[in-house]
Short mmCIF file of N, CA, C and O in Angstrom, two decimals:
data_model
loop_
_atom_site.label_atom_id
_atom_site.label_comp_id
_atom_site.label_asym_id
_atom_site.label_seq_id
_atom_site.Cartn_x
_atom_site.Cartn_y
_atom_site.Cartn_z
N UNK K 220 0.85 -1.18 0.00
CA UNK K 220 0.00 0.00 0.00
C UNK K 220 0.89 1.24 0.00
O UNK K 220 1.76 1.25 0.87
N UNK K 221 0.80 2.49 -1.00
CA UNK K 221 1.24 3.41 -1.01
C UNK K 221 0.40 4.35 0.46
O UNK K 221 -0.79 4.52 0.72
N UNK K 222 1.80 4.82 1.23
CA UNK K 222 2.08 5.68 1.67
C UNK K 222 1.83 7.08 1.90
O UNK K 222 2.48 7.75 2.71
N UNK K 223 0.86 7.53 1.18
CA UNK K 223 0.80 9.26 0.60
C UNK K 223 0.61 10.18 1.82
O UNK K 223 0.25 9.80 2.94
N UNK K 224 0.93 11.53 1.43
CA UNK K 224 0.86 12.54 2.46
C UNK K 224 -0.14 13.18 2.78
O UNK K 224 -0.20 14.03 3.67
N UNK K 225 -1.05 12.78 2.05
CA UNK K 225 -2.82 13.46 1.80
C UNK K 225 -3.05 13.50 3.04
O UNK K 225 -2.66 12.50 3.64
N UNK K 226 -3.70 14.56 3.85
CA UNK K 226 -4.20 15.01 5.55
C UNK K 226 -5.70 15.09 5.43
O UNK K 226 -6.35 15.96 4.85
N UNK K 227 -6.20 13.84 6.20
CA UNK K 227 -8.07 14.20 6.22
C UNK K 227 -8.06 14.87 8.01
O UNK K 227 -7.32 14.75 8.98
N UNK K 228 -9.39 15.62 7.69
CA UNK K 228 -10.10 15.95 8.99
C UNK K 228 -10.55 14.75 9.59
O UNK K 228 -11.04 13.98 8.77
N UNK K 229 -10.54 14.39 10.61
CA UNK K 229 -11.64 13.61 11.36
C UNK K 229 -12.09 14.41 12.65
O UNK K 229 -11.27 14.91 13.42
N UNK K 230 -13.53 14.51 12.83
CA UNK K 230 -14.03 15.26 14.09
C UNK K 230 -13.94 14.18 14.92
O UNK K 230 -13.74 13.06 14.45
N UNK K 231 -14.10 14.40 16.34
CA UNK K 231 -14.03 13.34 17.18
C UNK K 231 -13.72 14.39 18.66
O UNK K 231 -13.96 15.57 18.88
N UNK K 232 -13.05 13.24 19.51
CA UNK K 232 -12.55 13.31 20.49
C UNK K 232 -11.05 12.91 21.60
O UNK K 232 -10.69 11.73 21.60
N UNK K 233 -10.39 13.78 22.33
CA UNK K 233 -9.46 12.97 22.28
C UNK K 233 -10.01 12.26 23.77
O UNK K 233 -10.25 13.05 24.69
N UNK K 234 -10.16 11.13 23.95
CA UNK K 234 -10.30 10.19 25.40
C UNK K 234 -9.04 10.05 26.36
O UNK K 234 -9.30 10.21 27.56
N UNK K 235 -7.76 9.79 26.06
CA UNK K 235 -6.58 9.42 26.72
C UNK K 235 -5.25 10.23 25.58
O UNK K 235 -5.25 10.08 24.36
N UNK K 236 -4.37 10.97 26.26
CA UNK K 236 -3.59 11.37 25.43
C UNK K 236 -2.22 10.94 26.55
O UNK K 236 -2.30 11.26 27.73
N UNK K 237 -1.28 10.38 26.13
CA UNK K 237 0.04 9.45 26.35
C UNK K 237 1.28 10.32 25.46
O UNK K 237 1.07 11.23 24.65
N UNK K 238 2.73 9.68 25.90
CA UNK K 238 3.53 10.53 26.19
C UNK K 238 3.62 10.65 24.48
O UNK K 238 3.98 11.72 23.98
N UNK K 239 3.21 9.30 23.49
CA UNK K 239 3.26 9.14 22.27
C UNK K 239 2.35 8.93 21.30
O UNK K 239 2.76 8.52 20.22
N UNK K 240 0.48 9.25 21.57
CA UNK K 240 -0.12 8.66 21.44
C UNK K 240 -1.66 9.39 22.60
O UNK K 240 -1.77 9.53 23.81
N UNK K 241 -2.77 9.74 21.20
CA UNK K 241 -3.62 9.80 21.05
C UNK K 241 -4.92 8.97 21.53
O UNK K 241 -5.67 9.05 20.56
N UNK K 242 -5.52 8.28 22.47
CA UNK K 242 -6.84 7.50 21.96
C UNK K 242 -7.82 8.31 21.66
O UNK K 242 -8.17 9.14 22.49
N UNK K 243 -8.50 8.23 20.33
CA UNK K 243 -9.05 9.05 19.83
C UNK K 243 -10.23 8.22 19.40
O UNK K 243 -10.12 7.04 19.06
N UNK K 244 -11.39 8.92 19.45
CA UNK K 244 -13.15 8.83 19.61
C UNK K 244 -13.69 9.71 18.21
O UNK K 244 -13.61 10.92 17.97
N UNK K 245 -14.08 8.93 17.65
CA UNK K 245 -14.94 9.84 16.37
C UNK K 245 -16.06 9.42 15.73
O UNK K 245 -16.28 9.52 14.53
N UNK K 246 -17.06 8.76 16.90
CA UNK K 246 -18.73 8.93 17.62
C UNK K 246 -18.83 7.75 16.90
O UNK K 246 -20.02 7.55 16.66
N UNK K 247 -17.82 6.51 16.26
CA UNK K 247 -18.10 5.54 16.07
C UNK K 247 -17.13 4.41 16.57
O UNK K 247 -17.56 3.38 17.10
N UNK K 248 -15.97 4.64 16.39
CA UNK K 248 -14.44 4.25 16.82
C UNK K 248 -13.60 4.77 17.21
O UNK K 248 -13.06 5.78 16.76
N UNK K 249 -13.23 3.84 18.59
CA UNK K 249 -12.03 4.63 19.31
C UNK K 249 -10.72 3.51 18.74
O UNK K 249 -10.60 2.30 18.87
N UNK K 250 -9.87 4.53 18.08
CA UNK K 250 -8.43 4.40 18.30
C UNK K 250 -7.47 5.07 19.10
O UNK K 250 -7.79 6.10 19.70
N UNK K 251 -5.65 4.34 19.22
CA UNK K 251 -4.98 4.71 18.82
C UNK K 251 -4.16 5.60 17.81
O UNK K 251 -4.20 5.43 16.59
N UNK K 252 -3.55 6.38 18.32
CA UNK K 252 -2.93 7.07 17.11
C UNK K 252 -2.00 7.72 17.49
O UNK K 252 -2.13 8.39 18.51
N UNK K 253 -0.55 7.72 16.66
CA UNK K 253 0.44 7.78 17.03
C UNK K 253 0.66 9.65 16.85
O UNK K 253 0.37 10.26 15.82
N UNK K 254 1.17 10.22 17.97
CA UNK K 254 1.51 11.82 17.53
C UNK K 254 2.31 12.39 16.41
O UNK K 254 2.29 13.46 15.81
N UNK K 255 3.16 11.09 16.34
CA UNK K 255 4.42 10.99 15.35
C UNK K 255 3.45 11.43 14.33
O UNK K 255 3.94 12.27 13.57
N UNK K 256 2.55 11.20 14.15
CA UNK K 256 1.54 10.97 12.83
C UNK K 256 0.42 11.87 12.69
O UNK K 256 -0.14 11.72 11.60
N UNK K 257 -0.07 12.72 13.41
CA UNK K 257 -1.06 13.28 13.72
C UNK K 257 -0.81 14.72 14.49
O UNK K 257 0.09 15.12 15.23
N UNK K 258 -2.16 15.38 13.91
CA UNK K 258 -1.89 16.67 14.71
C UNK K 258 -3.59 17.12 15.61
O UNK K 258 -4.48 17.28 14.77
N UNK K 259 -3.97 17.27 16.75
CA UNK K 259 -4.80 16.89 17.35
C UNK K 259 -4.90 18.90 17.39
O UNK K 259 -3.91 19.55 17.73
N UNK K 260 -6.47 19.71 16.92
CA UNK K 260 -6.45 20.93 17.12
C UNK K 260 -7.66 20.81 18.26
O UNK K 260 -8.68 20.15 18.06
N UNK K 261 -7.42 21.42 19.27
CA UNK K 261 -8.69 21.27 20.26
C UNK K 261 -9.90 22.01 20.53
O UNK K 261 -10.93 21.84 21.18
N UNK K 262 -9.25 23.11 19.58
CA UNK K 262 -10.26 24.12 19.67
C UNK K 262 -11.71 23.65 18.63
O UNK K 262 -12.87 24.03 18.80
N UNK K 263 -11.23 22.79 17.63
CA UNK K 263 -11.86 22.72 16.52
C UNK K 263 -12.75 21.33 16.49
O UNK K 263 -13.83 21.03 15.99
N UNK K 264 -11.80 20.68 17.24
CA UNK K 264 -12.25 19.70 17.86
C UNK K 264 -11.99 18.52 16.62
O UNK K 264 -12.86 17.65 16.49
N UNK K 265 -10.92 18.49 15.82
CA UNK K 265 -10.67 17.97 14.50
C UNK K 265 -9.16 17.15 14.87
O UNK K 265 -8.34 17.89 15.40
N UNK K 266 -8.81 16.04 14.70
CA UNK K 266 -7.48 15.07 14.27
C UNK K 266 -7.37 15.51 12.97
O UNK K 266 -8.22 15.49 12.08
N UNK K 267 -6.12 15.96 12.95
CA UNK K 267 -5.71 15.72 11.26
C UNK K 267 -4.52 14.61 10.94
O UNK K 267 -3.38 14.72 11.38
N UNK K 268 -4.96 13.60 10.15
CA UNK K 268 -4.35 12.51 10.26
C UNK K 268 -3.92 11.96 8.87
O UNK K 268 -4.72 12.14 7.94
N UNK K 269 -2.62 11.25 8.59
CA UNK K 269 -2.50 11.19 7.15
C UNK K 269 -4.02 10.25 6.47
O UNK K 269 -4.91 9.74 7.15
N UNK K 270 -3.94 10.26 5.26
CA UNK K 270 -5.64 9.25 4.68
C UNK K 270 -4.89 7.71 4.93
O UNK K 270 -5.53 6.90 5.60
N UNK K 271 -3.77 7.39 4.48
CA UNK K 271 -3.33 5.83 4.51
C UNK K 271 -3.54 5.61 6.15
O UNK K 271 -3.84 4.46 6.45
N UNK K 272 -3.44 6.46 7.14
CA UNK K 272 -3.45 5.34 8.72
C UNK K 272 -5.02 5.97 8.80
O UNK K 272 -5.72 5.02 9.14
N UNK K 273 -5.84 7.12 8.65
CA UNK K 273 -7.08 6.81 8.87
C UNK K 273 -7.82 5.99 8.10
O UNK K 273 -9.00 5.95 8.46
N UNK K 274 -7.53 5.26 7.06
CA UNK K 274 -8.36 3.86 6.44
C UNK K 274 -7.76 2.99 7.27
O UNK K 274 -8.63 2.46 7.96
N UNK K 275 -6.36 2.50 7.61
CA UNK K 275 -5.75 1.56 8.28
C UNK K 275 -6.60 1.45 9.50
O UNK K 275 -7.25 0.41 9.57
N UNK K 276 -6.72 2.29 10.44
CA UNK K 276 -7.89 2.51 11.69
C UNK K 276 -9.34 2.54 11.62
O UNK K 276 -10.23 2.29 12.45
N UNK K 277 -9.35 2.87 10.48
CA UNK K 277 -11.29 2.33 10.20
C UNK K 277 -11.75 3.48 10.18
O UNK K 277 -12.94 3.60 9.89
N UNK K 278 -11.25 4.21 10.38
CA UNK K 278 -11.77 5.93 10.21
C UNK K 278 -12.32 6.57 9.10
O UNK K 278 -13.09 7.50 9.34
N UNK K 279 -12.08 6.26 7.88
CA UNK K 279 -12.54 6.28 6.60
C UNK K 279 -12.99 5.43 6.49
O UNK K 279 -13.52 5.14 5.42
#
């Protein structure tokens, strides 16, 4: 599977945030998600996450 840099929104929530790592709620599935990978805005209440790990997580 290609890799790409494409950034989706996902609305959600963050539940547990760790020294590396996200558990993240988005009113259907809670994941994991690595910070390395993600940028969490709180005001907006939006994960922005590459598209290849939000299909990998079920998010798409």
């Amino acid at each position: 599977m290609s890799r790409t840099r494409d950034i989706v929104e996902i609305a959600g929530e963050v539940l547990e945030e760790r020294e590396r790592a996200f558990r993240f709620h988005d009113g259907a599935v809670t994941v994991w998600l690595p910070k390395s990978q993600c940028e969490w805005d709180a005001g907006a209440k939006v994960m922005h996450v590459p598209e290849w790990l939000a299909s990998e997580k079920g998010l798409i």
